[in-house]
PDB file of C-alpha atoms in Angstrom:
ATOM      1  CA  MET A  18     -22.873  14.847   5.336  1.00  0.00           C
ATOM      2  CA  LYS A  19     -21.649  16.843   8.311  1.00  0.00           C
ATOM      3  CA  ALA A  20     -21.478  13.647  10.384  1.00  0.00           C
ATOM      4  CA  LEU A  21     -19.011  12.153   7.884  1.00  0.00           C
ATOM      5  CA  SER A  22     -16.702  15.143   8.402  1.00  0.00           C
ATOM      6  CA  ARG A  23     -16.418  14.392  12.113  1.00  0.00           C
ATOM      7  CA  LYS A  24     -12.891  13.905  13.494  1.00  0.00           C
ATOM      8  CA  ILE A  25     -12.196  10.551  15.077  1.00  0.00           C
ATOM      9  CA  THR A  26      -9.405   9.980  17.589  1.00  0.00           C
ATOM     10  CA  ILE A  27      -7.636   6.809  16.526  1.00  0.00           C
ATOM     11  CA  PRO A  28      -6.625   4.226  19.148  1.00  0.00           C
ATOM     12  CA  SER A  29      -2.843   3.957  19.520  1.00  0.00           C
ATOM     13  CA  TYR A  30      -2.731   0.408  18.090  1.00  0.00           C
ATOM     14  CA  LEU A  31      -4.057   1.796  14.762  1.00  0.00           C
ATOM     15  CA  HIS A  32      -1.752   4.841  14.517  1.00  0.00           C
ATOM     16  CA  GLU A  33       0.453   3.085  11.938  1.00  0.00           C
ATOM     17  CA  ILE A  34      -2.577   2.818   9.650  1.00  0.00           C
ATOM     18  CA  HIS A  35      -4.492   6.056  10.231  1.00  0.00           C
ATOM     19  CA  GLY A  36      -2.305   8.338  12.316  1.00  0.00           C
ATOM     20  CA  LYS A  37      -3.645   9.913  15.489  1.00  0.00           C
ATOM     21  CA  GLN A  38      -6.816  11.433  14.013  1.00  0.00           C
ATOM     22  CA  ALA A  39      -8.900  10.914  10.902  1.00  0.00           C
ATOM     23  CA  LEU A  40     -12.196  12.020   9.479  1.00  0.00           C
ATOM     24  CA  LEU A  41     -14.996   9.473   9.583  1.00  0.00           C
ATOM     25  CA  VAL A  42     -15.370   9.695   5.789  1.00  0.00           C
ATOM     26  CA  GLU A  43     -11.657   8.863   5.358  1.00  0.00           C
ATOM     27  CA  LEU A  44     -12.035   5.767   7.530  1.00  0.00           C
ATOM     28  CA  LEU A  45     -15.124   4.641   5.638  1.00  0.00           C
ATOM     29  CA  ILE A  46     -13.508   5.128   2.220  1.00  0.00           C
ATOM     30  CA  THR A  47     -10.338   3.366   3.380  1.00  0.00           C
ATOM     31  CA  TYR A  48     -12.182   0.259   4.547  1.00  0.00           C
ATOM     32  CA  VAL A  49     -14.707   0.173   1.691  1.00  0.00           C
ATOM     33  CA  THR A  50     -11.758   0.278  -0.736  1.00  0.00           C
ATOM     34  CA  GLY A  51     -10.073  -2.549   1.133  1.00  0.00           C
ATOM     35  CA  ILE A  52     -13.224  -4.669   1.231  1.00  0.00           C
ATOM     36  CA  ILE A  53     -13.964  -4.206  -2.476  1.00  0.00           C
ATOM     37  CA  ALA A  54     -10.372  -5.047  -3.441  1.00  0.00           C
ATOM     38  CA  THR A  55     -10.403  -8.082  -1.149  1.00  0.00           C
ATOM     39  CA  ILE A  56     -13.586  -9.390  -2.759  1.00  0.00           C
ATOM     40  CA  VAL A  57     -12.131  -8.908  -6.253  1.00  0.00           C
ATOM     41  CA  THR A  58      -8.810 -10.509  -5.234  1.00  0.00           C
ATOM     42  CA  LEU A  59     -10.484 -13.548  -3.712  1.00  0.00           C
ATOM     43  CA  TYR A  60     -12.751 -13.853  -6.748  1.00  0.00           C
ATOM     44  CA  LEU A  61      -9.679 -13.869  -9.012  1.00  0.00           C
ATOM     45  CA  ALA A  62      -8.022 -16.507  -6.813  1.00  0.00           C
ATOM     46  CA  TRP A  63     -11.137 -18.656  -6.377  1.00  0.00           C
ATOM     47  CA  ASP A  64     -10.079 -21.374  -8.853  1.00  0.00           C
ATOM     48  CA  SER A  65      -6.406 -21.343  -7.914  1.00  0.00           C
ATOM     49  CA  SER A  66      -6.689 -24.340  -5.573  1.00  0.00           C
ATOM     50  CA  LEU A  67      -4.947 -22.504  -2.747  1.00  0.00           C
ATOM     51  CA  PRO A  68      -5.176 -24.075   0.698  1.00  0.00           C
ATOM     52  CA  VAL A  69      -7.668 -22.265   2.933  1.00  0.00           C
ATOM     53  CA  TYR A  70      -4.967 -20.651   5.106  1.00  0.00           C
ATOM     54  CA  GLN A  71      -3.233 -19.165   2.023  1.00  0.00           C
ATOM     55  CA  PHE A  72      -6.570 -17.998   0.628  1.00  0.00           C
ATOM     56  CA  VAL A  73      -7.319 -16.215   3.918  1.00  0.00           C
ATOM     57  CA  LEU A  74      -3.805 -14.720   4.022  1.00  0.00           C
ATOM     58  CA  LEU A  75      -4.267 -13.486   0.449  1.00  0.00           C
ATOM     59  CA  GLY A  76      -7.472 -11.747   1.548  1.00  0.00           C
ATOM     60  CA  ILE A  77      -5.665 -10.073   4.444  1.00  0.00           C
ATOM     61  CA  LEU A  78      -2.873  -8.917   2.117  1.00  0.00           C
ATOM     62  CA  ALA A  79      -5.416  -7.533  -0.365  1.00  0.00           C
ATOM     63  CA  LEU A  80      -7.206  -5.664   2.423  1.00  0.00           C
ATOM     64  CA  ASP A  81      -3.948  -4.201   3.708  1.00  0.00           C
ATOM     65  CA  LEU A  82      -2.635  -3.186   0.298  1.00  0.00           C
ATOM     66  CA  ALA A  83      -5.835  -1.635  -1.061  1.00  0.00           C
ATOM     67  CA  ALA A  84      -6.906   0.045   2.169  1.00  0.00           C
ATOM     68  CA  GLY A  85      -3.305   1.197   2.581  1.00  0.00           C
ATOM     69  CA  VAL A  86      -3.383   3.011  -0.751  1.00  0.00           C
ATOM     70  CA  VAL A  87      -6.160   5.235   0.591  1.00  0.00           C
ATOM     71  CA  ALA A  88      -5.004   5.392   4.217  1.00  0.00           C
ATOM     72  CA  ASN A  89      -1.507   6.482   3.190  1.00  0.00           C
ATOM     73  CA  LEU A  90      -2.989   9.505   1.420  1.00  0.00           C
ATOM     74  CA  THR A  91      -4.940  10.806   4.425  1.00  0.00           C
ATOM     75  CA  PRO A  92      -3.713  13.801   6.425  1.00  0.00           C
ATOM     76  CA  GLY A  93      -3.638  11.805   9.674  1.00  0.00           C
ATOM     77  CA  ALA A  94      -1.371   9.080   8.301  1.00  0.00           C
ATOM     78  CA  LYS A  95       0.828  11.619   6.493  1.00  0.00           C
ATOM     79  CA  ALA A  96       1.213  13.649   9.702  1.00  0.00           C
ATOM     80  CA  TYR A  97       2.004  10.527  11.721  1.00  0.00           C
ATOM     81  CA  TYR A  98       4.789   9.432   9.382  1.00  0.00           C
ATOM     82  CA  SER A  99       6.156  12.937   8.861  1.00  0.00           C
ATOM     83  CA  GLU A 100       6.839  13.206  12.596  1.00  0.00           C
ATOM     84  CA  SER A 101       9.663  10.674  12.455  1.00  0.00           C
ATOM     85  CA  ALA A 102      12.140   9.583   9.780  1.00  0.00           C
ATOM     86  CA  ARG A 103      12.671   6.387  11.792  1.00  0.00           C
ATOM     87  CA  ARG A 104       8.948   5.626  11.582  1.00  0.00           C
ATOM     88  CA  ARG A 105       9.043   6.102   7.803  1.00  0.00           C
ATOM     89  CA  TYR A 106      11.955   3.689   7.401  1.00  0.00           C
ATOM     90  CA  LEU A 107      10.322   1.109   9.693  1.00  0.00           C
ATOM     91  CA  PHE A 108       7.248   1.309   7.443  1.00  0.00           C
ATOM     92  CA  ILE A 109       9.466   0.669   4.413  1.00  0.00           C
ATOM     93  CA  ALA A 110      11.221  -2.245   6.125  1.00  0.00           C
ATOM     94  CA  PHE A 111       7.912  -3.819   7.168  1.00  0.00           C
ATOM     95  CA  HIS A 112       6.785  -3.896   3.552  1.00  0.00           C
ATOM     96  CA  VAL A 113       9.484  -6.401   2.633  1.00  0.00           C
ATOM     97  CA  LEU A 114       7.231  -8.980   4.285  1.00  0.00           C
ATOM     98  CA  GLN A 115       4.303  -8.572   1.869  1.00  0.00           C
ATOM     99  CA  PRO A 116       6.121  -9.724  -1.292  1.00  0.00           C
ATOM    100  CA  VAL A 117       7.692 -12.593   0.663  1.00  0.00           C
ATOM    101  CA  LEU A 118       4.189 -13.747   1.606  1.00  0.00           C
ATOM    102  CA  LEU A 119       3.060 -13.362  -2.021  1.00  0.00           C
ATOM    103  CA  MET A 120       6.005 -15.522  -3.132  1.00  0.00           C
ATOM    104  CA  TRP A 121       4.966 -18.165  -0.621  1.00  0.00           C
ATOM    105  CA  ILE A 122       1.333 -18.099  -1.827  1.00  0.00           C
ATOM    106  CA  PHE A 123       2.295 -18.033  -5.536  1.00  0.00           C
ATOM    107  CA  PRO A 124       5.648 -19.863  -5.782  1.00  0.00           C
ATOM    108  CA  ALA A 125       5.411 -20.112  -9.592  1.00  0.00           C
ATOM    109  CA  HIS A 126       5.790 -16.308  -9.694  1.00  0.00           C
ATOM    110  CA  THR A 127       8.579 -15.970  -7.111  1.00  0.00           C
ATOM    111  CA  LEU A 128      11.142 -14.442  -9.459  1.00  0.00           C
ATOM    112  CA  SER A 129       8.702 -11.938 -10.988  1.00  0.00           C
ATOM    113  CA  ILE A 130       7.321 -10.933  -7.591  1.00  0.00           C
ATOM    114  CA  GLY A 131      10.897 -10.477  -6.382  1.00  0.00           C
ATOM    115  CA  TRP A 132      11.799  -8.223  -9.303  1.00  0.00           C
ATOM    116  CA  VAL A 133       8.707  -6.025  -8.950  1.00  0.00           C
ATOM    117  CA  ALA A 134       9.018  -5.888  -5.158  1.00  0.00           C
ATOM    118  CA  GLY A 135      12.721  -5.037  -5.276  1.00  0.00           C
ATOM    119  CA  TYR A 136      12.074  -2.349  -7.852  1.00  0.00           C
ATOM    120  CA  THR A 137       9.193  -0.969  -5.773  1.00  0.00           C
ATOM    121  CA  LEU A 138      11.194  -0.814  -2.549  1.00  0.00           C
ATOM    122  CA  LEU A 139      14.075   0.954  -4.312  1.00  0.00           C
ATOM    123  CA  ALA A 140      11.693   3.374  -6.050  1.00  0.00           C
ATOM    124  CA  MET A 141       9.905   4.112  -2.771  1.00  0.00           C
ATOM    125  CA  THR A 142      13.187   4.712  -0.957  1.00  0.00           C
ATOM    126  CA  PHE A 143      14.355   7.050  -3.734  1.00  0.00           C
ATOM    127  CA  VAL A 144      11.110   9.074  -3.769  1.00  0.00           C
ATOM    128  CA  ASN A 145      11.120   9.187   0.034  1.00  0.00           C
ATOM    129  CA  SER A 146      14.661  10.637  -0.022  1.00  0.00           C
ATOM    130  CA  LEU A 147      13.681  13.578  -2.238  1.00  0.00           C
ATOM    131  CA  GLN A 148      12.966  16.762  -0.325  1.00  0.00           C
ATOM    132  CA  GLU A 149      10.899  18.732  -2.851  1.00  0.00           C
ATOM    133  CA  PRO A 150       7.233  17.576  -2.919  1.00  0.00           C
ATOM    134  CA  SER A 151       6.755  18.510  -6.588  1.00  0.00           C
ATOM    135  CA  ALA A 152       9.833  16.457  -7.551  1.00  0.00           C
ATOM    136  CA  GLN A 153       8.536  13.589  -5.428  1.00  0.00           C
ATOM    137  CA  ARG A 154       5.223  13.600  -7.327  1.00  0.00           C
ATOM    138  CA  VAL A 155       6.826  13.649 -10.776  1.00  0.00           C
ATOM    139  CA  TYR A 156       9.357  10.926  -9.979  1.00  0.00           C
ATOM    140  CA  ALA A 157       6.759   8.822  -8.127  1.00  0.00           C
ATOM    141  CA  PHE A 158       4.360   8.731 -11.054  1.00  0.00           C
ATOM    142  CA  PHE A 159       7.182   8.072 -13.507  1.00  0.00           C
ATOM    143  CA  LEU A 160       8.413   5.204 -11.322  1.00  0.00           C
ATOM    144  CA  LEU A 161       4.847   3.928 -10.904  1.00  0.00           C
ATOM    145  CA  VAL A 162       4.390   3.657 -14.665  1.00  0.00           C
ATOM    146  CA  VAL A 163       7.776   1.950 -15.064  1.00  0.00           C
ATOM    147  CA  GLY A 164       6.879  -0.474 -12.255  1.00  0.00           C
ATOM    148  CA  ILE A 165       3.583  -1.414 -13.901  1.00  0.00           C
ATOM    149  CA  LEU A 166       5.327  -1.843 -17.255  1.00  0.00           C
ATOM    150  CA  LEU A 167       7.932  -4.046 -15.573  1.00  0.00           C
ATOM    151  CA  LEU A 168       5.167  -6.191 -14.148  1.00  0.00           C
ATOM    152  CA  PHE A 169       3.784  -6.814 -17.650  1.00  0.00           C
ATOM    153  CA  LEU A 170       7.209  -7.279 -19.236  1.00  0.00           C
ATOM    154  CA  LEU A 171       7.925 -10.040 -16.744  1.00  0.00           C
ATOM    155  CA  GLY A 172       4.952 -11.928 -18.153  1.00  0.00           C
ATOM    156  CA  ILE A 173       3.002 -12.432 -14.950  1.00  0.00           C
ATOM    157  CA  SER A 174      -0.036 -14.280 -16.233  1.00  0.00           C
ATOM    158  CA  ALA A 175      -2.067 -14.601 -13.024  1.00  0.00           C
ATOM    159  CA  ALA A 176      -4.448 -11.641 -12.741  1.00  0.00           C
ATOM    160  CA  VAL A 177      -4.512 -11.941  -8.959  1.00  0.00           C
ATOM    161  CA  VAL A 178      -0.711 -11.566  -8.770  1.00  0.00           C
ATOM    162  CA  GLN A 179      -0.850  -8.611 -11.180  1.00  0.00           C
ATOM    163  CA  LEU A 180      -3.491  -6.917  -9.024  1.00  0.00           C
ATOM    164  CA  MET A 181      -1.572  -7.448  -5.797  1.00  0.00           C
ATOM    165  CA  LEU A 182       1.664  -6.090  -7.287  1.00  0.00           C
ATOM    166  CA  ILE A 183      -0.044  -3.059  -8.822  1.00  0.00           C
ATOM    167  CA  LEU A 184      -1.568  -2.244  -5.416  1.00  0.00           C
ATOM    168  CA  PHE A 185       1.880  -2.747  -3.848  1.00  0.00           C
ATOM    169  CA  VAL A 186       3.547  -0.301  -6.265  1.00  0.00           C
ATOM    170  CA  VAL A 187       0.801   2.323  -5.936  1.00  0.00           C
ATOM    171  CA  LYS A 188       0.668   2.059  -2.139  1.00  0.00           C
ATOM    172  CA  LEU A 189       4.394   2.401  -1.600  1.00  0.00           C
ATOM    173  CA  VAL A 190       5.704   4.587  -4.415  1.00  0.00           C
ATOM    174  CA  VAL A 191       2.842   7.090  -4.738  1.00  0.00           C
ATOM    175  CA  ALA A 192       0.618   6.952  -1.661  1.00  0.00           C
ATOM    176  CA  PHE A 193       3.325   6.545   0.983  1.00  0.00           C
ATOM    177  CA  ALA A 194       6.596   7.951  -0.354  1.00  0.00           C
ATOM    178  CA  VAL A 195       5.231  11.260  -1.661  1.00  0.00           C
ATOM    179  CA  ARG A 196       4.764  13.902   1.009  1.00  0.00           C
ATOM    180  CA  TRP A 197       1.430  15.206  -0.228  1.00  0.00           C
ATOM    181  CA  LYS A 198       0.397  18.551   1.205  1.00  0.00           C
ATOM    182  CA  HIS A 199      -2.766  18.193   3.284  1.00  0.00           C
ATOM    183  CA  ASP A 200      -4.882  20.313   5.509  1.00  0.00           C
ATOM    184  CA  LYS A 201      -4.391  19.597   9.186  1.00  0.00           C
ATOM    185  CA  VAL A 202      -6.626  16.943  10.709  1.00  0.00           C
TER     186      VAL A 202
END
């Protein structure tokens, strides 16, 4: 078990995902989570008659969203994004792309994806703007529940779209926006 607690120096091209350092166990859990969620997502989309390129893109999105939920909670990623407000807002801006890709893959759900994504980006920006970590946690979980309820109120019938949007809300509103207190890496 001691080997899993070993610190790993992260290559610079992966800093946006893991920060500058991470524990081996954090990396393993991050990628196992992403792989499991990708398998489930692709299983749910198996009969959807998506073209191969959209099916592959969906898998990449699932990997990024699910692994990102875990990665965004690690001390290394938190430290990396706490170093720069600009970096945090670039992260937020980048995540406009994911719902756009989901709309392209699932055009029948464009309006619902847009509503949930817009809500999520506003909720994340609001939580990110709060300075008190305990207030961030309370508001983030409140906004998470409202976001999930919104998803169901919009009547999204495709389980794969529901899963992707739930991961999107959790990743951005709770895992990223809240400044969780962590031990140093």
